[in-house]
Amino acid sequence: MPRILLFLALFHSLFLSLPAAARPADPPRRLVLIDDDVIGLNGVPALLLQVPDVEVLGITTTSGSVWRDTATAHALRTLELTGKPNVPVVPGAVYPLLNSREQVIRWEGMYGRLVFKGPWTDYWPGDTIQEHPGVTDPADVPDLSYGNPSIKASDEIAALFLIRMARRYPGQVTLFATGPMTNIALALSLDPEFARNIKELVYMGGSLNPRQHLSNPSADQFAREFVNSPRREFNIRWDPEAARIMAHAPWRRITMIPVDPSTGTQWTRGFLDSLGSAPNPLTGALARSIAVGFPMWDELAAMVWLEPGIVTKRDTLYVDFETSMTAGYGDTLSWTEAYRPKLGEQAQDVVLEVDRERMEAAMRALYTRPIAGGGKR
C-alpha cells in the first residue's frame, strides 16, 4: 500500500476511535421556525433555506396577503426550488380571530377605504401600480407562475406544530412571523409557556412613521399610503386581536421590523438581472416571478437577523396594537419606557433604517449559492 494511503487509513482509524468530545465539533446550527402568508419567492423562506448553518424546522402558513392554501402552495414550491423538500409545511389559520370581510366593509363605510385587504381586496383606490389579488374562495389556489409544487403539506395543525417544536428545543428557536399573527396567537392561547420556550421573535409588521426614501414613481406608490394613516399596516390590520395577543406575550426577545425601513428598499430589474451570473432554479424562478417595484418587506426580517450590520437606525419601544372597533382599529401603538401605560406591553428592538446596498449584496450572495441536490426546476 502506498505510504499516503496507509497514512490516511491510520488517521481515519484513529479519528473514529476518539471519544465524541475530542473530535472537531460541527458548527452549531441556528434553529428557525417561519410563520408566513407566503405570497411567492420574495420572503423569508427562500433566504433562510439558503443559509448553511440555519436549520428551518418548518414553515407554518396563514391567510393574509393570499389565502392560506395559496400560501401553502408557494411555501411548498419554494422548498422544491431550494432543494429542501423534507422541511414540513404546516397549514394554519384561514380566517382572522375576529375580523371578517363584512366587518371590513362596515368599517370602510364609517372611516374610509383601506388600501390593501389581502384576498378581500375588491379594487385599488387611486392610480396604483398593483393588481388586486382578491379571491372569494379560500380553497381556490391559482397556478403559480414559477411552477406548481409536487410535494404535499403536513396534516398537522400549525399552532400545535409551533408548540411542539418550541417544547422540543426550548430556548433554541428563532420564530419569524412575516404575516398576520393568527397562528402565533392560537399557539400562545393553547400553551402559556410557548413564548418563553422561543429564543427570539422576529416579526415584520406594524408602522410608525414611514416616509418615501427612493426617488422614483413606483417607490412613491408604497410610501404615500402612509401619509394620512402612518400607523396602519396590513399584517396587523388583517388580525389586530392576534397581534395584540402576540405583543403582550412574555417573549425572551422581540425584534420588530415595521414598514418604516421598507420604503428605502425595492425590487428592481437591475438586482434581479444581477442574479443571473450564478443561475440556479431559485434565481431563475425569482427573475420570472418577482414583481419589480415592490419593497423588500419580508426580506428585511431575514436580513436584519442574518446580517445585523445592515441596521443603521434602531430604537427600543414598547409596542401594542389597537383593537377597539374605531377609526384606529389595527393601528400600531408605541411608547418609550417613561410614557408606556404598563398594561402588559413588551419592550421591542425596533428597526427603523437599513443600508440598502449592503442588504442587497448579502441577499445576492444567498440567492446565488449552489442549491442542495440541484433543486427542482
CSV table of C-alpha atoms in Angstrom, one decimal:
chain,number,residue,atom,x,y,z
A,1,MET,CA,0.0,0.0,0.0
A,2,PRO,CA,1.4,3.4,-0.9
A,3,ARG,CA,2.5,5.4,2.1
A,4,ILE,CA,0.0,8.2,1.6
A,5,LEU,CA,-2.9,5.6,1.6
A,6,LEU,CA,-1.5,3.9,4.7
A,7,PHE,CA,-1.3,7.2,6.5
A,8,LEU,CA,-4.9,8.1,5.6
A,9,ALA,CA,-6.2,4.7,6.7
A,10,LEU,CA,-4.4,5.1,10.1
A,11,PHE,CA,-5.6,8.6,10.5
A,12,HIS,CA,-9.2,7.6,9.8
A,13,SER,CA,-9.0,4.7,12.3
A,14,LEU,CA,-7.5,6.9,15.0
A,15,PHE,CA,-10.2,9.6,14.4
A,16,LEU,CA,-13.0,7.1,14.7
A,17,SER,CA,-11.5,5.8,18.0
A,18,LEU,CA,-11.6,9.2,19.6
A,19,PRO,CA,-14.4,9.9,22.0
A,20,ALA,CA,-17.0,12.2,20.5
A,21,ALA,CA,-16.0,15.1,22.8
A,22,ALA,CA,-12.4,15.0,21.4
A,23,ARG,CA,-13.5,15.3,17.7
A,24,PRO,CA,-13.8,18.6,16.0
A,25,ALA,CA,-17.3,19.8,16.6
A,26,ASP,CA,-19.7,20.7,13.8
A,27,PRO,CA,-20.6,24.4,13.8
A,28,PRO,CA,-23.7,25.0,15.8
A,29,ARG,CA,-26.9,25.2,13.8
A,30,ARG,CA,-29.4,28.0,14.3
A,31,LEU,CA,-32.9,26.7,14.6
A,32,VAL,CA,-35.7,28.6,12.9
A,33,LEU,CA,-39.5,28.4,12.5
A,34,ILE,CA,-41.2,30.5,9.8
A,35,ASP,CA,-44.8,31.6,10.1
A,36,ASP,CA,-45.8,33.4,7.0
A,37,ASP,CA,-48.6,34.3,4.5
A,38,VAL,CA,-46.2,33.2,1.7
A,39,ILE,CA,-47.1,35.1,-1.5
A,40,GLY,CA,-44.2,34.0,-3.7
A,41,LEU,CA,-40.4,33.5,-3.6
A,42,ASN,CA,-39.9,37.0,-2.2
A,43,GLY,CA,-39.9,36.4,1.5
A,44,VAL,CA,-38.1,34.8,4.4
A,45,PRO,CA,-38.1,31.1,3.4
A,46,ALA,CA,-36.1,31.5,0.1
A,47,LEU,CA,-33.4,33.3,2.0
A,48,LEU,CA,-33.1,31.3,5.2
A,49,LEU,CA,-33.2,28.0,3.4
A,50,GLN,CA,-30.0,29.0,1.6
A,51,VAL,CA,-28.0,29.6,4.8
A,52,PRO,CA,-25.7,26.7,5.6
A,53,ASP,CA,-25.8,27.0,9.4
A,54,VAL,CA,-29.6,27.6,9.6
A,55,GLU,CA,-32.0,24.7,10.1
A,56,VAL,CA,-35.6,25.5,9.2
A,57,LEU,CA,-37.6,23.3,11.4
A,58,GLY,CA,-40.8,24.1,9.5
A,59,ILE,CA,-42.9,26.6,7.7
A,60,THR,CA,-46.4,27.3,9.0
A,61,THR,CA,-48.8,29.2,6.7
A,62,THR,CA,-51.7,31.6,7.3
A,63,SER,CA,-54.0,33.7,5.3
A,64,GLY,CA,-53.1,37.3,4.8
A,65,SER,CA,-51.8,38.7,1.5
A,66,VAL,CA,-53.3,35.5,0.0
A,67,TRP,CA,-55.5,32.7,1.4
A,68,ARG,CA,-53.7,30.0,3.4
A,69,ASP,CA,-53.9,27.3,0.8
A,70,THR,CA,-52.3,29.6,-1.8
A,71,ALA,CA,-49.6,30.5,0.7
A,72,THR,CA,-49.0,26.8,1.4
A,73,ALA,CA,-48.5,26.1,-2.4
A,74,HIS,CA,-45.9,28.9,-2.5
A,75,ALA,CA,-44.1,27.5,0.5
A,76,LEU,CA,-44.0,24.0,-0.9
A,77,ARG,CA,-42.7,25.2,-4.3
A,78,THR,CA,-40.0,27.3,-2.5
A,79,LEU,CA,-38.8,24.1,-0.8
A,80,GLU,CA,-38.5,22.3,-4.1
A,81,LEU,CA,-36.6,25.1,-5.8
A,82,THR,CA,-34.1,25.3,-2.8
A,83,GLY,CA,-33.6,21.5,-2.6
A,84,LYS,CA,-35.3,21.2,0.8
A,85,PRO,CA,-38.4,19.1,0.1
A,86,ASN,CA,-38.3,17.4,3.5
A,87,VAL,CA,-38.9,20.6,5.5
A,88,PRO,CA,-42.5,20.4,6.8
A,89,VAL,CA,-45.1,22.9,5.6
A,90,VAL,CA,-48.0,23.0,8.1
A,91,PRO,CA,-51.2,24.9,7.1
A,92,GLY,CA,-52.7,27.1,9.8
A,93,ALA,CA,-55.4,29.7,10.1
A,94,VAL,CA,-57.7,30.5,7.2
A,95,TYR,CA,-59.5,33.4,8.9
A,96,PRO,CA,-58.6,36.0,11.5
A,97,LEU,CA,-59.7,35.6,15.1
A,98,LEU,CA,-62.5,38.2,14.8
A,99,ASN,CA,-62.0,40.3,11.8
A,100,SER,CA,-64.1,39.5,8.7
A,101,ARG,CA,-64.8,40.7,5.2
A,102,GLU,CA,-68.2,42.0,6.4
A,103,GLN,CA,-66.6,43.8,9.2
A,104,VAL,CA,-64.1,45.4,6.9
A,105,ILE,CA,-66.9,46.7,4.6
A,106,ARG,CA,-68.7,48.1,7.6
A,107,TRP,CA,-65.5,49.8,8.9
A,108,GLU,CA,-64.8,51.3,5.5
A,109,GLY,CA,-68.3,52.8,5.3
A,110,MET,CA,-67.6,54.7,8.5
A,111,TYR,CA,-63.9,55.6,8.3
A,112,GLY,CA,-62.7,55.4,4.6
A,113,ARG,CA,-61.2,53.0,2.2
A,114,LEU,CA,-58.3,50.6,3.1
A,115,VAL,CA,-55.5,50.4,0.5
A,116,PHE,CA,-54.9,46.7,0.7
A,117,LYS,CA,-57.2,44.0,2.1
A,118,GLY,CA,-55.5,40.8,1.0
A,119,PRO,CA,-57.9,38.3,-0.6
A,120,TRP,CA,-60.8,40.7,0.3
A,121,THR,CA,-59.4,43.4,-1.9
A,122,ASP,CA,-62.0,44.5,-4.5
A,123,TYR,CA,-60.3,47.5,-6.1
A,124,TRP,CA,-57.3,49.8,-5.6
A,125,PRO,CA,-58.1,53.4,-4.7
A,126,GLY,CA,-56.1,55.8,-6.9
A,127,ASP,CA,-53.7,55.1,-9.6
A,128,THR,CA,-51.6,52.4,-8.1
A,129,ILE,CA,-49.2,50.0,-9.9
A,130,GLN,CA,-50.6,46.9,-8.1
A,131,GLU,CA,-53.1,44.5,-9.4
A,132,HIS,CA,-55.7,43.4,-6.8
A,133,PRO,CA,-55.4,39.7,-5.7
A,134,GLY,CA,-58.9,39.4,-4.4
A,135,VAL,CA,-60.2,35.8,-4.4
A,136,THR,CA,-63.6,34.9,-2.9
A,137,ASP,CA,-63.0,31.1,-2.3
A,138,PRO,CA,-60.1,30.3,0.2
A,139,ALA,CA,-59.7,26.9,-1.5
A,140,ASP,CA,-59.2,28.4,-5.0
A,141,VAL,CA,-55.4,28.1,-5.5
A,142,PRO,CA,-54.2,29.6,-8.8
A,143,ASP,CA,-51.4,28.1,-10.8
A,144,LEU,CA,-48.1,29.5,-9.7
A,145,SER,CA,-46.1,31.5,-12.3
A,146,TYR,CA,-42.9,29.6,-11.4
A,147,GLY,CA,-44.5,26.1,-11.4
A,148,ASN,CA,-46.8,24.2,-9.1
A,149,PRO,CA,-45.5,22.0,-6.3
A,150,SER,CA,-45.5,18.2,-6.4
A,151,ILE,CA,-44.8,17.7,-2.7
A,152,LYS,CA,-47.6,17.8,-0.1
A,153,ALA,CA,-48.2,19.8,3.1
A,154,SER,CA,-48.4,18.2,6.5
A,155,ASP,CA,-51.7,17.3,8.0
A,156,GLU,CA,-50.7,18.7,11.4
A,157,ILE,CA,-52.3,21.9,12.7
A,158,ALA,CA,-49.9,24.9,12.6
A,159,ALA,CA,-50.4,26.2,16.1
A,160,LEU,CA,-49.8,22.7,17.5
A,161,PHE,CA,-46.7,22.2,15.4
A,162,LEU,CA,-45.3,25.5,16.7
A,163,ILE,CA,-45.9,24.4,20.2
A,164,ARG,CA,-44.3,21.0,19.6
A,165,MET,CA,-41.2,22.4,18.1
A,166,ALA,CA,-40.8,25.1,20.9
A,167,ARG,CA,-41.1,22.4,23.5
A,168,ARG,CA,-38.6,20.1,21.7
A,169,TYR,CA,-36.0,22.9,21.5
A,170,PRO,CA,-36.7,25.2,24.5
A,171,GLY,CA,-34.8,28.5,24.3
A,172,GLN,CA,-33.1,27.5,21.0
A,173,VAL,CA,-35.6,28.5,18.2
A,174,THR,CA,-35.9,31.9,16.5
A,175,LEU,CA,-39.5,32.4,15.3
A,176,PHE,CA,-40.0,34.5,12.2
A,177,ALA,CA,-43.5,36.0,11.8
A,178,THR,CA,-43.9,37.7,8.5
A,179,GLY,CA,-47.6,37.6,8.0
A,180,PRO,CA,-50.6,38.1,10.3
A,181,MET,CA,-50.2,36.7,13.8
A,182,THR,CA,-53.2,34.3,13.9
A,183,ASN,CA,-51.2,31.1,14.2
A,184,ILE,CA,-49.0,32.6,16.9
A,185,ALA,CA,-51.9,33.9,18.9
A,186,LEU,CA,-53.5,30.4,18.8
A,187,ALA,CA,-50.3,28.8,20.0
A,188,LEU,CA,-50.0,31.4,22.8
A,189,SER,CA,-53.6,30.7,23.8
A,190,LEU,CA,-53.1,26.9,23.9
A,191,ASP,CA,-49.7,26.9,25.6
A,192,PRO,CA,-48.9,29.7,28.2
A,193,GLU,CA,-45.2,28.7,28.0
A,194,PHE,CA,-44.9,29.0,24.2
A,195,ALA,CA,-43.4,32.5,24.2
A,196,ARG,CA,-40.9,31.6,27.0
A,197,ASN,CA,-39.8,28.5,25.0
A,198,ILE,CA,-38.9,30.6,22.0
A,199,LYS,CA,-35.4,32.1,21.9
A,200,GLU,CA,-36.4,35.2,19.9
A,201,LEU,CA,-39.4,36.5,17.9
A,202,VAL,CA,-38.6,38.4,14.7
A,203,TYR,CA,-41.6,39.9,13.0
A,204,MET,CA,-42.4,42.1,10.1
A,205,GLY,CA,-45.4,44.2,10.9
A,206,GLY,CA,-46.7,47.5,12.3
A,207,SER,CA,-46.0,51.0,11.2
A,208,LEU,CA,-44.6,54.1,12.9
A,209,ASN,CA,-43.9,57.0,10.6
A,210,PRO,CA,-42.9,55.7,7.1
A,211,ARG,CA,-41.5,58.2,4.6
A,212,GLN,CA,-40.5,57.9,0.9
A,213,HIS,CA,-36.8,57.3,0.6
A,214,LEU,CA,-36.4,56.3,-3.1
A,215,SER,CA,-36.8,58.9,-5.8
A,216,ASN,CA,-38.9,57.0,-8.4
A,217,PRO,CA,-42.6,56.8,-9.1
A,218,SER,CA,-43.1,53.2,-8.0
A,219,ALA,CA,-41.4,53.7,-4.7
A,220,ASP,CA,-43.8,56.6,-4.1
A,221,GLN,CA,-46.7,54.3,-4.5
A,222,PHE,CA,-45.8,52.4,-1.4
A,223,ALA,CA,-45.0,55.4,0.8
A,224,ARG,CA,-47.9,57.7,0.1
A,225,GLU,CA,-50.5,55.3,1.6
A,226,PHE,CA,-49.0,56.1,5.0
A,227,VAL,CA,-49.1,59.9,4.7
A,228,ASN,CA,-52.6,60.2,6.2
A,229,SER,CA,-52.6,56.8,8.1
A,230,PRO,CA,-49.0,56.3,9.2
A,231,ARG,CA,-49.8,53.8,11.9
A,232,ARG,CA,-51.7,51.3,9.8
A,233,GLU,CA,-50.0,48.2,8.3
A,234,PHE,CA,-51.6,45.2,6.6
A,235,ASN,CA,-50.1,42.3,8.6
A,236,ILE,CA,-51.5,43.8,11.8
A,237,ARG,CA,-54.8,45.1,10.2
A,238,TRP,CA,-55.8,41.7,8.9
A,239,ASP,CA,-55.9,40.3,12.5
A,240,PRO,CA,-55.5,43.0,15.2
A,241,GLU,CA,-56.6,40.8,18.0
A,242,ALA,CA,-54.0,38.2,17.2
A,243,ALA,CA,-51.3,41.0,17.0
A,244,ARG,CA,-52.3,42.3,20.5
A,245,ILE,CA,-52.0,38.8,22.0
A,246,MET,CA,-48.6,38.5,20.4
A,247,ALA,CA,-47.5,41.9,21.7
A,248,HIS,CA,-48.4,41.0,25.3
A,249,ALA,CA,-46.7,37.6,25.4
A,250,PRO,CA,-43.6,37.1,27.6
A,251,TRP,CA,-41.1,36.6,24.8
A,252,ARG,CA,-37.4,36.5,25.8
A,253,ARG,CA,-36.6,38.9,23.0
A,254,ILE,CA,-38.6,40.7,20.3
A,255,THR,CA,-37.3,42.3,17.1
A,256,MET,CA,-39.8,44.4,15.2
A,257,ILE,CA,-39.3,45.3,11.6
A,258,PRO,CA,-42.1,47.8,10.8
A,259,VAL,CA,-42.9,49.2,7.4
A,260,ASP,CA,-40.7,52.2,8.0
A,261,PRO,CA,-37.3,50.8,6.7
A,262,SER,CA,-39.0,49.0,3.8
A,263,THR,CA,-39.7,52.3,1.9
A,264,GLY,CA,-35.9,52.5,1.4
A,265,THR,CA,-35.8,49.2,-0.4
A,266,GLN,CA,-37.2,48.0,-3.7
A,267,TRP,CA,-37.1,45.0,-6.1
A,268,THR,CA,-35.5,46.3,-9.2
A,269,ARG,CA,-34.8,44.7,-12.6
A,270,GLY,CA,-31.2,45.5,-12.1
A,271,PHE,CA,-31.0,43.5,-8.9
A,272,LEU,CA,-32.8,40.5,-10.4
A,273,ASP,CA,-30.6,40.6,-13.5
A,274,SER,CA,-27.5,40.6,-11.3
A,275,LEU,CA,-28.6,37.1,-10.0
A,276,GLY,CA,-28.2,35.7,-13.5
A,277,SER,CA,-24.4,35.5,-13.0
A,278,ALA,CA,-24.9,32.3,-11.0
A,279,PRO,CA,-28.1,30.7,-12.4
A,280,ASN,CA,-29.9,28.0,-10.4
A,281,PRO,CA,-33.5,27.0,-10.0
A,282,LEU,CA,-34.1,29.7,-7.4
A,283,THR,CA,-32.6,32.6,-9.2
A,284,GLY,CA,-34.3,31.6,-12.4
A,285,ALA,CA,-37.7,31.5,-10.7
A,286,LEU,CA,-37.1,34.8,-8.9
A,287,ALA,CA,-36.4,36.5,-12.3
A,288,ARG,CA,-39.7,35.2,-13.7
A,289,SER,CA,-42.0,35.8,-10.7
A,290,ILE,CA,-40.9,38.9,-8.7
A,291,ALA,CA,-43.0,42.0,-9.3
A,292,VAL,CA,-40.5,44.8,-9.9
A,293,GLY,CA,-41.3,48.0,-7.9
A,294,PHE,CA,-42.4,46.3,-4.6
A,295,PRO,CA,-40.5,47.0,-1.4
A,296,MET,CA,-38.4,44.1,0.1
A,297,TRP,CA,-40.8,43.8,3.0
A,298,ASP,CA,-40.2,40.3,4.5
A,299,GLU,CA,-36.6,40.1,3.2
A,300,LEU,CA,-35.9,42.8,5.7
A,301,ALA,CA,-36.8,40.4,8.6
A,302,ALA,CA,-34.5,37.7,7.3
A,303,MET,CA,-31.6,40.0,6.6
A,304,VAL,CA,-31.8,42.0,9.8
A,305,TRP,CA,-31.3,38.7,11.7
A,306,LEU,CA,-28.7,37.3,9.3
A,307,GLU,CA,-26.7,40.5,8.8
A,308,PRO,CA,-27.3,42.8,11.9
A,309,GLY,CA,-24.7,45.2,10.5
A,310,ILE,CA,-27.2,46.4,7.8
A,311,VAL,CA,-29.2,48.2,10.5
A,312,THR,CA,-28.3,51.9,10.6
A,313,LYS,CA,-31.0,53.1,13.0
A,314,ARG,CA,-33.0,51.3,15.7
A,315,ASP,CA,-34.8,52.1,18.9
A,316,THR,CA,-36.3,50.3,21.9
A,317,LEU,CA,-40.0,50.9,22.2
A,318,TYR,CA,-42.9,49.4,24.0
A,319,VAL,CA,-45.5,48.3,21.4
A,320,ASP,CA,-49.1,47.4,21.3
A,321,PHE,CA,-52.0,47.3,18.7
A,322,GLU,CA,-55.4,49.0,18.8
A,323,THR,CA,-58.3,46.5,18.9
A,324,SER,CA,-61.3,48.8,19.6
A,325,MET,CA,-63.7,49.0,16.7
A,326,THR,CA,-62.9,52.6,15.9
A,327,ALA,CA,-61.1,54.6,13.2
A,328,GLY,CA,-57.8,53.3,14.7
A,329,TYR,CA,-58.6,49.6,14.5
A,330,GLY,CA,-55.4,47.7,13.8
A,331,ASP,CA,-53.1,50.8,14.3
A,332,THR,CA,-49.7,50.5,15.9
A,333,LEU,CA,-49.3,52.0,19.4
A,334,SER,CA,-45.8,52.7,20.7
A,335,TRP,CA,-44.1,54.4,23.7
A,336,THR,CA,-40.8,54.9,25.3
A,337,GLU,CA,-40.3,53.5,28.8
A,338,ALA,CA,-41.4,56.7,30.6
A,339,TYR,CA,-44.7,57.0,28.7
A,340,ARG,CA,-46.0,53.5,28.4
A,341,PRO,CA,-49.2,52.6,30.1
A,342,LYS,CA,-47.7,49.4,31.8
A,343,LEU,CA,-50.6,47.2,30.8
A,344,GLY,CA,-48.5,44.2,29.7
A,345,GLU,CA,-46.8,45.7,26.6
A,346,GLN,CA,-43.3,44.4,26.0
A,347,ALA,CA,-40.0,46.2,25.1
A,348,GLN,CA,-39.1,45.6,21.5
A,349,ASP,CA,-36.0,46.2,19.4
A,350,VAL,CA,-37.4,48.3,16.6
A,351,VAL,CA,-35.5,48.5,13.3
A,352,LEU,CA,-36.0,51.9,11.6
A,353,GLU,CA,-33.4,52.2,8.8
A,354,VAL,CA,-31.1,49.8,6.9
A,355,ASP,CA,-28.2,50.1,4.5
A,356,ARG,CA,-29.9,49.0,1.2
A,357,GLU,CA,-26.8,48.3,-0.8
A,358,ARG,CA,-25.2,46.2,1.9
A,359,MET,CA,-28.5,44.3,2.3
A,360,GLU,CA,-28.8,43.6,-1.4
A,361,ALA,CA,-25.2,42.3,-1.5
A,362,ALA,CA,-25.9,39.9,1.3
A,363,MET,CA,-29.2,38.7,-0.4
A,364,ARG,CA,-27.4,38.2,-3.7
A,365,ALA,CA,-24.8,36.0,-2.1
A,366,LEU,CA,-27.5,33.8,-0.6
A,367,TYR,CA,-29.7,33.6,-3.7
A,368,THR,CA,-26.8,32.6,-5.9
A,369,ARG,CA,-25.4,29.8,-3.6
A,370,PRO,CA,-25.4,26.3,-5.0
A,371,ILE,CA,-28.7,24.5,-4.4
A,372,ALA,CA,-28.7,21.4,-2.3
A,373,GLY,CA,-29.2,18.4,-4.6
A,374,GLY,CA,-29.6,20.8,-7.5
A,375,GLY,CA,-33.2,21.7,-6.6
A,376,LYS,CA,-36.2,21.0,-8.7
A,377,ARG,CA,-37.0,23.4,-11.6
